[in-house]
Amino acid sequence: MYKKIVVAIDGSNHSFLAAEHAIELAKLQTGTLVEGIHVLDYEKTKSDVLHSSDPIQLQMQREEKFKRFRDAFEKAAVSYKLIMKHGEPAPMILEHARDTSADLIIIGSRGLNPLQEIVMGSVSGRVAKRAKCPIMIVK
């Protein structure tokens, strides 16, 4: 049913839950590829670079953040690819899903309260509104 699943990964527990759901779905059908996409927000990236004295250490910290995702995919013996892009998260997730003909997008929800959602918006909400393929929001 799902041959290509795109899962949004930001290193949080919510995105790890989304990755676990992607793994379970991928195990149901052989040949399914899970693409974990991590979008580095320009503002956060700029702040990280300005506050870091060592760019190699910064890259190592980013890689370490995703070790548990790699370990989970490998332990489950699921085909996966981790992709890192720069930009605004929601549009980049949607663009990647469209460009790769994804069958499903899985994304974690941070559980913003109504005021936070009005002020900041949520990535999962924006992805859900604009996605051209099915989407699963994991809480």
CSV table of C-alpha atoms in Angstrom, one decimal:
chain,number,residue,atom,x,y,z
A,1,MET,CA,0.0,0.0,0.0
A,2,TYR,CA,2.7,2.5,1.0
A,3,LYS,CA,5.9,2.1,-1.0
A,4,LYS,CA,7.4,5.5,0.0
A,5,ILE,CA,6.8,7.0,3.4
A,6,VAL,CA,8.2,10.4,4.3
A,7,VAL,CA,8.6,11.0,8.0
A,8,ALA,CA,9.5,14.4,9.5
A,9,ILE,CA,12.3,14.2,11.9
A,10,ASP,CA,13.5,17.0,14.2
A,11,GLY,CA,15.1,14.9,17.0
A,12,SER,CA,12.2,15.3,19.4
A,13,ASN,CA,10.3,12.5,21.1
A,14,HIS,CA,7.2,13.4,19.0
A,15,SER,CA,9.2,12.8,15.8
A,16,PHE,CA,10.6,9.6,17.2
A,17,LEU,CA,7.0,8.4,17.7
A,18,ALA,CA,6.3,9.3,14.1
A,19,ALA,CA,9.4,7.3,13.0
A,20,GLU,CA,8.2,4.3,15.0
A,21,HIS,CA,4.8,4.4,13.2
A,22,ALA,CA,6.7,4.7,9.9
A,23,ILE,CA,8.7,1.6,10.8
A,24,GLU,CA,5.6,-0.4,11.7
A,25,LEU,CA,3.9,0.5,8.4
A,26,ALA,CA,7.0,-0.3,6.4
A,27,LYS,CA,7.3,-3.7,8.0
A,28,LEU,CA,3.9,-4.6,6.7
A,29,GLN,CA,5.0,-4.5,3.0
A,30,THR,CA,8.4,-5.5,1.6
A,31,GLY,CA,10.1,-2.9,-0.5
A,32,THR,CA,8.8,0.1,1.4
A,33,LEU,CA,11.3,2.9,1.7
A,34,VAL,CA,11.1,5.4,4.6
A,35,GLU,CA,12.7,8.7,4.1
A,36,GLY,CA,13.3,10.7,7.2
A,37,ILE,CA,13.6,14.4,6.4
A,38,HIS,CA,15.1,16.9,8.8
A,39,VAL,CA,14.7,20.5,7.9
A,40,LEU,CA,17.2,22.9,9.4
A,41,ASP,CA,15.3,26.2,9.9
A,42,TYR,CA,17.4,29.1,8.8
A,43,GLU,CA,16.9,31.1,12.0
A,44,LYS,CA,17.8,28.2,14.3
A,45,THR,CA,20.8,27.2,12.1
A,46,LYS,CA,22.1,30.8,12.1
A,47,SER,CA,21.8,30.9,15.9
A,48,ASP,CA,23.5,27.5,16.3
A,49,VAL,CA,26.4,28.6,14.1
A,50,LEU,CA,26.8,31.9,15.9
A,51,HIS,CA,26.9,30.2,19.3
A,52,SER,CA,29.2,27.4,18.3
A,53,SER,CA,33.0,27.8,18.3
A,54,ASP,CA,33.6,24.6,16.3
A,55,PRO,CA,31.6,23.7,13.2
A,56,ILE,CA,32.8,20.1,13.3
A,57,GLN,CA,31.4,19.7,16.8
A,58,LEU,CA,28.1,21.3,15.7
A,59,GLN,CA,27.8,18.7,12.9
A,60,MET,CA,28.6,15.9,15.3
A,61,GLN,CA,25.9,17.1,17.7
A,62,ARG,CA,23.4,17.1,14.8
A,63,GLU,CA,24.5,13.6,13.8
A,64,GLU,CA,24.2,12.3,17.4
A,65,LYS,CA,20.7,13.7,17.6
A,66,PHE,CA,19.6,11.3,14.9
A,67,LYS,CA,21.5,8.2,16.1
A,68,ARG,CA,18.5,6.8,17.8
A,69,PHE,CA,16.5,7.1,14.6
A,70,ARG,CA,19.2,5.3,12.6
A,71,ASP,CA,19.4,2.6,15.3
A,72,ALA,CA,15.6,2.1,15.2
A,73,PHE,CA,15.4,1.8,11.4
A,74,GLU,CA,18.4,-0.6,11.4
A,75,LYS,CA,17.1,-2.7,14.2
A,76,ALA,CA,13.7,-3.1,12.4
A,77,ALA,CA,15.6,-3.9,9.1
A,78,VAL,CA,13.6,-1.3,7.3
A,79,SER,CA,15.0,0.5,4.2
A,80,TYR,CA,15.5,4.1,5.1
A,81,LYS,CA,17.3,7.2,4.0
A,82,LEU,CA,17.9,10.3,6.2
A,83,ILE,CA,17.8,13.6,4.3
A,84,MET,CA,18.8,17.0,5.7
A,85,LYS,CA,17.5,20.2,4.0
A,86,HIS,CA,17.6,23.9,4.8
A,87,GLY,CA,14.5,26.1,4.8
A,88,GLU,CA,11.1,26.5,6.4
A,89,PRO,CA,10.0,23.1,7.7
A,90,ALA,CA,6.4,22.8,6.4
A,91,PRO,CA,7.1,23.9,2.8
A,92,MET,CA,10.3,21.8,2.6
A,93,ILE,CA,8.5,18.6,3.9
A,94,LEU,CA,5.7,19.2,1.3
A,95,GLU,CA,8.2,19.8,-1.5
A,96,HIS,CA,10.2,16.7,-0.7
A,97,ALA,CA,7.0,14.6,-0.5
A,98,ARG,CA,5.8,15.9,-3.9
A,99,ASP,CA,9.2,15.6,-5.6
A,100,THR,CA,9.7,12.0,-4.5
A,101,SER,CA,6.1,10.9,-5.1
A,102,ALA,CA,5.5,9.9,-1.4
A,103,ASP,CA,2.5,7.8,-0.7
A,104,LEU,CA,2.3,9.0,3.0
A,105,ILE,CA,3.7,11.7,5.2
A,106,ILE,CA,4.0,11.0,8.9
A,107,ILE,CA,4.7,13.8,11.3
A,108,GLY,CA,4.7,14.2,15.0
A,109,SER,CA,2.5,16.8,16.8
A,110,ARG,CA,4.0,18.8,19.6
A,111,GLY,CA,0.5,19.4,21.2
A,112,LEU,CA,0.5,23.2,21.1
A,113,ASN,CA,-2.2,24.9,23.2
A,114,PRO,CA,-4.7,26.9,21.2
A,115,LEU,CA,-2.9,30.3,21.8
A,116,GLN,CA,0.5,28.9,20.8
A,117,GLU,CA,-1.1,27.4,17.6
A,118,ILE,CA,-2.7,30.8,16.7
A,119,VAL,CA,0.5,32.7,17.3
A,120,MET,CA,3.1,30.3,16.0
A,121,GLY,CA,1.1,27.9,13.9
A,122,SER,CA,2.1,24.3,13.8
A,123,VAL,CA,4.2,22.5,11.2
A,124,SER,CA,1.9,19.5,11.3
A,125,GLY,CA,-1.1,21.7,10.7
A,126,ARG,CA,0.4,23.4,7.7
A,127,VAL,CA,1.5,20.1,6.2
A,128,ALA,CA,-1.9,18.6,6.8
A,129,LYS,CA,-3.6,21.5,5.0
A,130,ARG,CA,-1.4,21.5,1.9
A,131,ALA,CA,-0.4,17.9,1.5
A,132,LYS,CA,-1.4,16.2,-1.8
A,133,CYS,CA,-1.0,12.7,-0.3
A,134,PRO,CA,-2.3,11.1,2.8
A,135,ILE,CA,-0.8,12.3,6.1
A,136,MET,CA,-0.7,10.8,9.6
A,137,ILE,CA,-0.2,13.1,12.6
A,138,VAL,CA,1.2,11.2,15.6
A,139,LYS,CA,0.5,12.5,19.1
